Each structure stands twice: as structure tokens, then as C-alpha cells.
Amino acid sequence: MKEAFREHNPNKKTKERLDHILSIIAEYETQDIKLTERQLFYQLVSRNVVKNTLKSYKSVCSIITNGRYSGRIDWDAIEDRVRIPYRHSQFDGVEDLVESAIYAYRLDRWKGQEYYVELYTEKNALTSILRPLTDKYHIYLNVNVGYTSATAMYDASKRFLEATEDNKECILLYLGDHDPSGLDMVRDVRTRLNEFCEHKAVEVIPIALTYKQVKKHNLPPNFVKETDSRAGDYSKLYGSESWEVDALRPEILQELITDAIEKYRNVDLVEKVLEQEEDDKLKLEKYAKRLANASKK
DNA sequence: CGGTCTGGGCTCACGGTTTG
DNA sequence: CAAACCGTGAGCCCAGACCG
């Protein structure tokens, strides 16, 4: 909802940027995707509206914030994925609980499959685009927020080792930027995971952003920071330009991920699990009805 | 020579004050 | 009013300087 709490009179340049922001929000709204400020900023960068610098990021943030306070931008269009309030779940009675249990009910949709797959990304800004897919395919989504942590890698290694014991081949699909640190994060994940898994192979596959994708989609470049200690080797291979994975349009990103996951999934096996899930849900529904009738008596 | 510190890099989302 | 600074909180990695 658009709600105004303050006055704000943007100048011509700011108004132009505000219009760009509003059209991006409208575009994402049709796909039911909420944006973070960071994500909106990257979209502006990829459309060559602003430069990819800390300064312009901050400027975009104030335009968004001012826009929201002044009632120009819908408060619900922007999401803060860091400051989330927690509270234990509650229900409107036992029937309500059973209903949500039916909704939540799932079996292991990767049972009997040849592969075990997880999806990793360095950017929290991609969460709203990735979640629907990892939910649908019933796989773990790990958002590393830059470099991953020892905790995350240790926990992941336990899951992969368990899959190995189940005679599954382990696949880690990775999404990150094409910049000196971004490419290094793939190496980092690979070596640390192998250390924990005692070199039982986990295949780390970068599905985006690749140099090929940069060229194919003609993505706008950023300058590599020469002060980055990892810039040297990168520049020898790719020159002085780098690219953000967020610059890929959401539908292209989703297509890439869908293709990557489906490569490792046997559809017939999944169908069987889904049938079992539906059967179980029917049983649960019958149980819920009996429960409801009993409580009326 | 090996350990630790320093200052750079990445991610995320805010705030305030001064300068133009 | 916007831009350019400064700061807060959190999680990381790495190269080179420094030191015992």
C-alpha cells in the first residue's frame, strides 16, 4: 500500500530515477516478486541508469526511502530480509493446525534418485527469485551473503556425506558474480567442502554468471577494483571488466536453474513420490473431518 | 620462518551530518 | 534538495607487512 508520512519534492534528475524504480517495481510485481533495495539498485545498474558504486547505491537507497515516506512507492514493494521478527507459530484451533499440516506435508522428493542437489548463491538479493524454485524442486537453498562460513560448510558437508552413503552423486549448483572475489568464492566453496568431505567428490558447478552468459546477454560491465588482492589473476583472463549475476533478468535466471536441476532429476521417480503425497494428504483430510465431527459432539 | 595484524575485497540494510 | 561523507550492526576471505 502507498502511504505518505512526509513531504518530499524530488528534483528533475531524482524524479527520472524514481520513474525507473517504479517501472522496475511494476515489472517484478507481475511476477509476484518483492525486491530489496540492493536488488533494485542492481537492476538500475544493469539498465545503465546508475553506476555500480557505493555512492550511487546510497543515493538509490535514499530515493527509494524518500519515495516510500512520501507515498510514491508502495511500502509492500520493498522487502528487508535481514530484520525479520520471530514468534512461535500459533493456530486458530486444532482444525486449523491440521489444515496447515496438510498444506505443509511432503515426502522426500529425491528418494531413490541418482543425484543429491543443493543450490548456493553469494547474494541475498536473489533469494526471492530462487526460493520458489528450490521450494518447487524441494532442494536446499544456501544464501552465503558473500563468502560462506565455516558453520555453513560444515553443516553442508554432513548432508552431502549422508547422500554419499545413500550412493548418490552430490551436485552443488552455484550462482555468483563474475568478478575477482565472486569467482574466488567458487574455489573457496570447493576446497573447504572437500576438506570436510575428505575428498569424497562433491561436484561444484557454477551455473551463473559465466563469461559466455555475459557475452550472450550483452550485460553491462563494471570496472574491476585494481586494489582487490584477487584482481591480478582475474584481469589476465578477463581484462578490466566484471559483471553482476543480478544483471540477468529473473526469467532467464529461473530458466538456467530449472534446466540445471532437471538434468539431475528422474521425473518418473518424482511422480511416484507426488502420488504418495496426495494419497497421504487425503488420509489426513479424512482424519481432520473425523476430528471435527468428534469435537462437535 | 611462521604467526598475527592491517587494509583491502565481498554480501546486507540502515542511520546521521556536512557540503554543494 | 542531493551528494558526499561519516557511522552502526552481521558474516566472511586474502595478500602483504610486520614481528618475535
CSV table of C-alpha atoms (C1' of nucleotides) in Angstrom, one decimal:
chain,number,residue,atom,x,y,z
A,1,MET,CA,0.0,0.0,0.0
A,2,LYS,CA,1.1,3.6,-0.7
A,3,GLU,CA,1.1,5.6,2.4
A,4,ALA,CA,2.5,9.1,2.9
A,5,PHE,CA,4.1,10.2,6.2
A,6,ARG,CA,6.4,13.0,4.9
A,7,GLU,CA,6.7,15.7,2.3
A,8,HIS,CA,9.3,15.3,-0.4
A,9,ASN,CA,9.9,17.3,-3.6
A,10,PRO,CA,12.4,15.4,-5.8
A,11,ASN,CA,14.3,17.4,-8.4
A,12,LYS,CA,14.3,16.5,-12.1
A,13,LYS,CA,17.2,14.0,-12.0
A,14,THR,CA,15.8,12.2,-8.9
A,15,LYS,CA,12.3,12.1,-10.5
A,16,GLU,CA,13.8,10.4,-13.5
A,17,ARG,CA,15.4,7.8,-11.4
A,18,LEU,CA,12.2,7.4,-9.4
A,19,ASP,CA,10.3,6.7,-12.6
A,20,HIS,CA,12.9,4.0,-13.5
A,21,ILE,CA,12.4,2.5,-10.0
A,22,LEU,CA,8.7,2.5,-10.3
A,23,SER,CA,8.7,0.7,-13.6
A,24,ILE,CA,11.1,-2.0,-12.3
A,25,ILE,CA,8.8,-2.5,-9.3
A,26,ALA,CA,5.8,-2.8,-11.6
A,27,GLU,CA,7.7,-5.4,-13.7
A,28,TYR,CA,8.5,-7.5,-10.7
A,29,GLU,CA,5.0,-7.1,-9.3
A,30,THR,CA,3.6,-9.1,-12.2
A,31,GLN,CA,5.9,-12.0,-11.3
A,32,ASP,CA,4.9,-11.7,-7.6
A,33,ILE,CA,8.5,-10.9,-6.6
A,34,LYS,CA,9.3,-8.5,-3.8
A,35,LEU,CA,12.5,-6.5,-4.2
A,36,THR,CA,15.2,-5.5,-1.7
A,37,GLU,CA,16.8,-2.1,-2.1
A,38,ARG,CA,20.0,-3.8,-3.2
A,39,GLN,CA,18.2,-5.8,-5.9
A,40,LEU,CA,16.5,-2.7,-7.2
A,41,PHE,CA,19.9,-1.0,-7.3
A,42,TYR,CA,21.4,-3.8,-9.4
A,43,GLN,CA,18.5,-3.6,-11.8
A,44,LEU,CA,19.2,0.1,-12.3
A,45,VAL,CA,22.9,-0.7,-12.8
A,46,SER,CA,22.1,-3.4,-15.4
A,47,ARG,CA,19.9,-0.9,-17.2
A,48,ASN,CA,22.7,1.7,-17.2
A,49,VAL,CA,20.6,4.1,-15.2
A,50,VAL,CA,23.2,4.4,-12.4
A,51,LYS,CA,26.9,3.4,-11.9
A,52,ASN,CA,27.8,0.5,-9.7
A,53,THR,CA,29.5,2.4,-6.9
A,54,LEU,CA,28.9,2.7,-3.2
A,55,LYS,CA,27.9,6.3,-3.7
A,56,SER,CA,25.2,5.6,-6.2
A,57,TYR,CA,23.9,2.7,-4.2
A,58,LYS,CA,23.4,5.0,-1.3
A,59,SER,CA,21.8,7.6,-3.5
A,60,VAL,CA,19.4,5.0,-4.8
A,61,CYS,CA,18.6,3.9,-1.3
A,62,SER,CA,17.6,7.4,-0.3
A,63,ILE,CA,15.5,7.9,-3.4
A,64,ILE,CA,13.6,4.7,-2.5
A,65,THR,CA,13.2,5.6,1.2
A,66,ASN,CA,12.1,9.1,0.3
A,67,GLY,CA,9.8,7.7,-2.3
A,68,ARG,CA,8.2,5.4,0.3
A,69,TYR,CA,7.8,8.0,3.0
A,70,SER,CA,6.2,10.5,0.5
A,71,GLY,CA,3.7,7.9,-0.7
A,72,ARG,CA,5.1,7.5,-4.2
A,73,ILE,CA,6.4,3.9,-3.7
A,74,ASP,CA,4.3,1.1,-2.3
A,75,TRP,CA,5.5,0.1,1.1
A,76,ASP,CA,4.9,-3.5,0.3
A,77,ALA,CA,7.1,-3.4,-2.9
A,78,ILE,CA,10.3,-3.4,-0.8
A,79,GLU,CA,11.5,-6.1,1.5
A,80,ASP,CA,14.0,-6.2,4.3
A,81,ARG,CA,15.2,-9.7,4.5
A,82,VAL,CA,17.6,-9.1,7.4
A,83,ARG,CA,15.3,-7.7,10.2
A,84,ILE,CA,12.7,-10.4,10.4
A,85,PRO,CA,10.6,-10.6,13.6
A,86,TYR,CA,10.3,-14.0,15.1
A,87,ARG,CA,7.5,-15.6,17.1
A,88,HIS,CA,6.4,-19.1,17.6
A,89,SER,CA,3.6,-20.1,15.2
A,90,GLN,CA,0.0,-20.2,16.5
A,91,PHE,CA,-3.2,-21.7,15.3
A,92,ASP,CA,-6.9,-20.9,15.3
A,93,GLY,CA,-7.8,-24.3,16.9
A,94,VAL,CA,-6.9,-27.9,16.1
A,95,GLU,CA,-8.6,-27.9,12.7
A,96,ASP,CA,-6.5,-25.0,11.7
A,97,LEU,CA,-3.4,-26.9,12.7
A,98,VAL,CA,-4.4,-30.0,10.7
A,99,GLU,CA,-5.2,-27.8,7.7
A,100,SER,CA,-1.7,-26.3,7.7
A,101,ALA,CA,-0.2,-29.7,8.3
A,102,ILE,CA,-1.9,-30.9,5.2
A,103,TYR,CA,-0.5,-27.9,3.3
A,104,ALA,CA,3.0,-28.5,4.6
A,105,TYR,CA,3.1,-32.2,4.2
A,106,ARG,CA,5.8,-33.5,1.9
A,107,LEU,CA,7.8,-36.7,1.4
A,108,ASP,CA,11.4,-36.8,0.3
A,109,ARG,CA,11.0,-35.9,-3.3
A,110,TRP,CA,14.6,-37.0,-4.1
A,111,LYS,CA,14.1,-40.6,-2.7
A,112,GLY,CA,15.7,-43.2,-5.0
A,113,GLN,CA,17.3,-40.5,-7.2
A,114,GLU,CA,20.8,-40.9,-8.6
A,115,TYR,CA,21.8,-37.4,-7.5
A,116,TYR,CA,21.6,-35.2,-4.5
A,117,VAL,CA,21.4,-31.5,-5.4
A,118,GLU,CA,21.7,-28.2,-3.4
A,119,LEU,CA,21.7,-24.6,-4.7
A,120,TYR,CA,24.1,-21.9,-3.4
A,121,THR,CA,24.4,-18.2,-4.1
A,122,GLU,CA,26.5,-15.4,-2.7
A,123,LYS,CA,23.7,-12.9,-2.9
A,124,ASN,CA,20.8,-12.5,-0.6
A,125,ALA,CA,19.2,-10.2,-3.3
A,126,LEU,CA,18.4,-13.3,-5.3
A,127,THR,CA,16.5,-15.1,-2.5
A,128,SER,CA,13.0,-14.1,-3.7
A,129,ILE,CA,13.8,-15.3,-7.2
A,130,LEU,CA,15.4,-18.6,-6.1
A,131,ARG,CA,13.1,-19.6,-3.3
A,132,PRO,CA,10.0,-20.5,-5.4
A,133,LEU,CA,12.3,-22.8,-7.5
A,134,THR,CA,14.1,-24.5,-4.6
A,135,ASP,CA,10.7,-25.0,-2.9
A,136,LYS,CA,9.2,-26.5,-6.0
A,137,TYR,CA,12.2,-28.9,-6.6
A,138,HIS,CA,12.5,-29.5,-2.8
A,139,ILE,CA,16.2,-28.8,-2.5
A,140,TYR,CA,18.2,-26.8,-0.1
A,141,LEU,CA,18.9,-23.1,-0.9
A,142,ASN,CA,22.0,-21.7,0.8
A,143,VAL,CA,22.5,-18.0,0.7
A,144,ASN,CA,26.1,-17.3,1.7
A,145,VAL,CA,26.0,-13.5,1.8
A,146,GLY,CA,29.4,-13.0,0.3
A,147,TYR,CA,32.0,-15.7,1.3
A,148,THR,CA,30.4,-18.7,3.0
A,149,SER,CA,31.1,-19.5,6.7
A,150,ALA,CA,32.7,-22.5,8.4
A,151,THR,CA,29.4,-23.4,10.0
A,152,ALA,CA,27.5,-23.4,6.7
A,153,MET,CA,30.2,-25.5,5.0
A,154,TYR,CA,30.5,-28.0,7.9
A,155,ASP,CA,26.7,-28.5,8.0
A,156,ALA,CA,26.6,-28.8,4.2
A,157,SER,CA,29.3,-31.4,4.3
A,158,LYS,CA,27.3,-33.6,6.7
A,159,ARG,CA,24.3,-33.5,4.3
A,160,PHE,CA,26.5,-34.4,1.3
A,161,LEU,CA,28.2,-37.2,3.2
A,162,GLU,CA,24.8,-38.6,4.1
A,163,ALA,CA,23.8,-38.6,0.5
A,164,THR,CA,27.1,-40.3,-0.5
A,165,GLU,CA,26.3,-43.1,2.0
A,166,ASP,CA,23.0,-43.4,0.1
A,167,ASN,CA,25.1,-44.0,-3.0
A,168,LYS,CA,24.1,-40.6,-4.5
A,169,GLU,CA,26.3,-38.3,-6.5
A,170,CYS,CA,26.5,-34.9,-4.9
A,171,ILE,CA,25.9,-31.8,-7.0
A,172,LEU,CA,26.3,-28.2,-5.7
A,173,LEU,CA,24.9,-25.7,-8.1
A,174,TYR,CA,26.4,-22.2,-7.6
A,175,LEU,CA,25.3,-18.7,-8.6
A,176,GLY,CA,27.7,-15.8,-8.2
A,177,ASP,CA,29.1,-12.6,-9.8
A,178,HIS,CA,31.7,-12.7,-12.5
A,179,ASP,CA,34.3,-10.6,-10.6
A,180,PRO,CA,37.6,-11.4,-8.9
A,181,SER,CA,36.1,-12.3,-5.5
A,182,GLY,CA,33.0,-13.9,-7.0
A,183,LEU,CA,35.0,-16.4,-9.0
A,184,ASP,CA,37.2,-17.0,-5.9
A,185,MET,CA,34.2,-17.9,-3.9
A,186,VAL,CA,33.6,-20.9,-6.1
A,187,ARG,CA,37.1,-22.1,-5.5
A,188,ASP,CA,36.7,-21.4,-1.8
A,189,VAL,CA,33.5,-23.4,-1.5
A,190,ARG,CA,35.1,-26.3,-3.5
A,191,THR,CA,38.2,-26.6,-1.4
A,192,ARG,CA,36.5,-26.1,2.0
A,193,LEU,CA,33.8,-28.6,1.2
A,194,ASN,CA,36.3,-31.1,0.0
A,195,GLU,CA,38.3,-30.7,3.2
A,196,PHE,CA,35.2,-31.5,5.3
A,197,CYS,CA,34.1,-34.4,3.0
A,198,GLU,CA,37.6,-35.9,3.0
A,199,HIS,CA,37.7,-35.6,-0.8
A,200,LYS,CA,34.6,-37.6,-1.4
A,201,ALA,CA,33.6,-35.9,-4.6
A,202,VAL,CA,31.0,-33.1,-4.4
A,203,GLU,CA,30.8,-31.6,-7.8
A,204,VAL,CA,30.6,-27.8,-7.6
A,205,ILE,CA,29.0,-26.4,-10.7
A,206,PRO,CA,28.9,-22.7,-11.4
A,207,ILE,CA,25.8,-22.2,-13.4
A,208,ALA,CA,26.0,-18.4,-13.4
A,209,LEU,CA,27.5,-16.0,-14.1
A,210,THR,CA,29.7,-17.3,-16.8
A,211,TYR,CA,31.7,-15.3,-19.4
A,212,LYS,CA,29.6,-17.0,-22.1
A,213,GLN,CA,26.4,-15.7,-20.5
A,214,VAL,CA,27.9,-12.2,-20.2
A,215,LYS,CA,28.5,-12.1,-23.9
A,216,LYS,CA,25.3,-13.8,-24.9
A,217,HIS,CA,23.1,-11.4,-23.0
A,218,ASN,CA,25.3,-8.4,-23.6
A,219,LEU,CA,25.5,-7.5,-19.9
A,220,PRO,CA,26.7,-4.1,-18.8
A,221,PRO,CA,30.2,-4.1,-17.3
A,222,ASN,CA,31.7,-2.7,-14.1
A,223,PHE,CA,35.3,-1.8,-13.6
A,224,VAL,CA,37.4,-4.3,-11.7
A,225,LYS,CA,38.8,-2.8,-8.5
A,226,GLU,CA,42.5,-2.8,-9.0
A,227,THR,CA,43.1,-2.7,-5.3
A,228,ASP,CA,41.4,-6.0,-4.9
A,229,SER,CA,44.1,-8.5,-4.0
A,230,ARG,CA,42.4,-11.0,-6.3
A,231,ALA,CA,42.3,-8.7,-9.3
A,232,GLY,CA,45.6,-9.7,-10.8
A,233,ASP,CA,44.8,-13.3,-12.0
A,234,TYR,CA,41.3,-12.2,-13.0
A,235,SER,CA,42.4,-9.4,-15.2
A,236,LYS,CA,44.9,-11.6,-17.0
A,237,LEU,CA,42.0,-13.8,-18.1
A,238,TYR,CA,39.1,-11.3,-18.5
A,239,GLY,CA,40.6,-7.8,-18.6
A,240,SER,CA,39.4,-4.9,-16.5
A,241,GLU,CA,35.7,-5.6,-16.6
A,242,SER,CA,33.4,-7.6,-14.3
A,243,TRP,CA,29.7,-8.4,-14.2
A,244,GLU,CA,26.9,-8.9,-11.6
A,245,VAL,CA,24.8,-12.1,-11.7
A,246,ASP,CA,21.8,-9.9,-10.8
A,247,ALA,CA,22.0,-8.3,-14.2
A,248,LEU,CA,20.5,-11.4,-15.7
A,249,ARG,CA,16.7,-11.0,-16.0
A,250,PRO,CA,14.8,-13.1,-13.4
A,251,GLU,CA,13.1,-15.2,-16.0
A,252,ILE,CA,16.5,-16.1,-17.6
A,253,LEU,CA,17.9,-16.9,-14.2
A,254,GLN,CA,15.0,-19.1,-13.4
A,255,GLU,CA,15.3,-20.9,-16.7
A,256,LEU,CA,19.0,-21.6,-16.1
A,257,ILE,CA,18.3,-23.0,-12.7
A,258,THR,CA,15.3,-25.1,-13.9
A,259,ASP,CA,17.4,-26.6,-16.7
A,260,ALA,CA,20.3,-27.3,-14.3
A,261,ILE,CA,18.2,-29.1,-11.7
A,262,GLU,CA,16.1,-31.1,-14.1
A,263,LYS,CA,19.3,-32.5,-15.6
A,264,TYR,CA,19.8,-34.4,-12.3
A,265,ARG,CA,16.2,-35.4,-11.7
A,266,ASN,CA,14.4,-38.5,-12.8
A,267,VAL,CA,10.8,-37.4,-13.4
A,268,ASP,CA,9.2,-40.8,-13.1
A,269,LEU,CA,10.6,-41.3,-9.6
A,270,VAL,CA,9.3,-37.9,-8.6
A,271,GLU,CA,5.8,-38.6,-9.9
A,272,LYS,CA,5.6,-41.7,-7.7
A,273,VAL,CA,6.5,-39.7,-4.6
A,274,LEU,CA,4.0,-37.0,-5.5
A,275,GLU,CA,1.2,-39.6,-5.9
A,276,GLN,CA,2.1,-41.0,-2.4
A,277,GLU,CA,2.0,-37.5,-1.0
A,278,GLU,CA,-1.5,-36.9,-2.4
A,279,ASP,CA,-2.7,-40.2,-1.0
A,280,ASP,CA,-1.4,-39.3,2.4
A,281,LYS,CA,-3.0,-35.9,2.3
A,282,LEU,CA,-6.4,-37.5,1.5
A,283,LYS,CA,-6.0,-39.7,4.6
A,284,LEU,CA,-5.1,-36.6,6.6
A,285,GLU,CA,-8.1,-34.8,5.4
A,286,LYS,CA,-10.4,-37.7,6.4
A,287,TYR,CA,-8.8,-37.7,9.8
A,288,ALA,CA,-9.4,-34.0,10.1
A,289,LYS,CA,-13.0,-34.4,9.3
A,290,ARG,CA,-13.5,-37.1,11.8
A,291,LEU,CA,-11.7,-34.9,14.4
A,292,ALA,CA,-14.0,-32.0,13.5
A,293,ASN,CA,-17.2,-34.2,13.9
A,294,ALA,CA,-16.0,-35.6,17.2
A,295,SER,CA,-15.3,-32.2,18.7
A,296,LYS,CA,-18.9,-31.1,17.7
A,297,LYS,CA,-20.4,-34.0,19.7
B,1,DC,C1',60.3,-18.7,9.3
B,2,DG,C1',55.8,-18.9,10.9
B,3,DG,C1',52.1,-16.4,13.3
B,4,DT,C1',49.3,-12.1,13.6
B,5,DC,C1',48.0,-7.7,12.1
B,6,DT,C1',46.4,-4.4,8.5
B,7,DG,C1',43.9,-2.9,5.0
B,8,DG,C1',41.8,-4.3,1.0
B,9,DG,C1',37.8,-7.3,-1.0
B,10,DC,C1',32.5,-9.5,-0.9
B,11,DT,C1',27.5,-9.6,1.0
B,12,DC,C1',23.1,-6.8,3.5
B,13,DA,C1',20.3,-2.7,5.4
B,14,DC,C1',20.1,1.1,8.0
B,15,DG,C1',21.3,5.9,10.4
B,16,DG,C1',23.2,11.0,10.7
B,17,DT,C1',25.8,15.4,9.3
B,18,DT,C1',28.1,18.3,6.3
B,19,DT,C1',28.8,20.2,1.7
B,20,DG,C1',27.3,21.8,-2.8
C,1,DC,C1',17.2,19.0,-2.2
C,2,DA,C1',21.0,15.9,-3.5
C,3,DA,C1',25.5,14.3,-2.9
C,4,DA,C1',29.3,13.1,-0.2
C,5,DC,C1',30.9,12.0,3.7
C,6,DC,C1',30.8,9.7,8.3
C,7,DG,C1',28.9,5.9,11.2
C,8,DT,C1',26.1,1.2,13.1
C,9,DG,C1',25.2,-3.8,13.2
C,10,DA,C1',26.5,-9.0,11.0
C,11,DG,C1',29.1,-12.8,8.3
C,12,DC,C1',33.2,-13.9,5.7
C,13,DC,C1',38.5,-14.2,2.6
C,14,DC,C1',43.2,-12.9,1.3
C,15,DA,C1',47.9,-10.8,0.3
C,16,DG,C1',51.5,-8.5,2.2
C,17,DA,C1',53.7,-6.2,6.0
C,18,DC,C1',55.4,-6.8,10.4
C,19,DC,C1',57.2,-9.1,14.5
C,20,DG,C1',59.2,-12.3,17.8
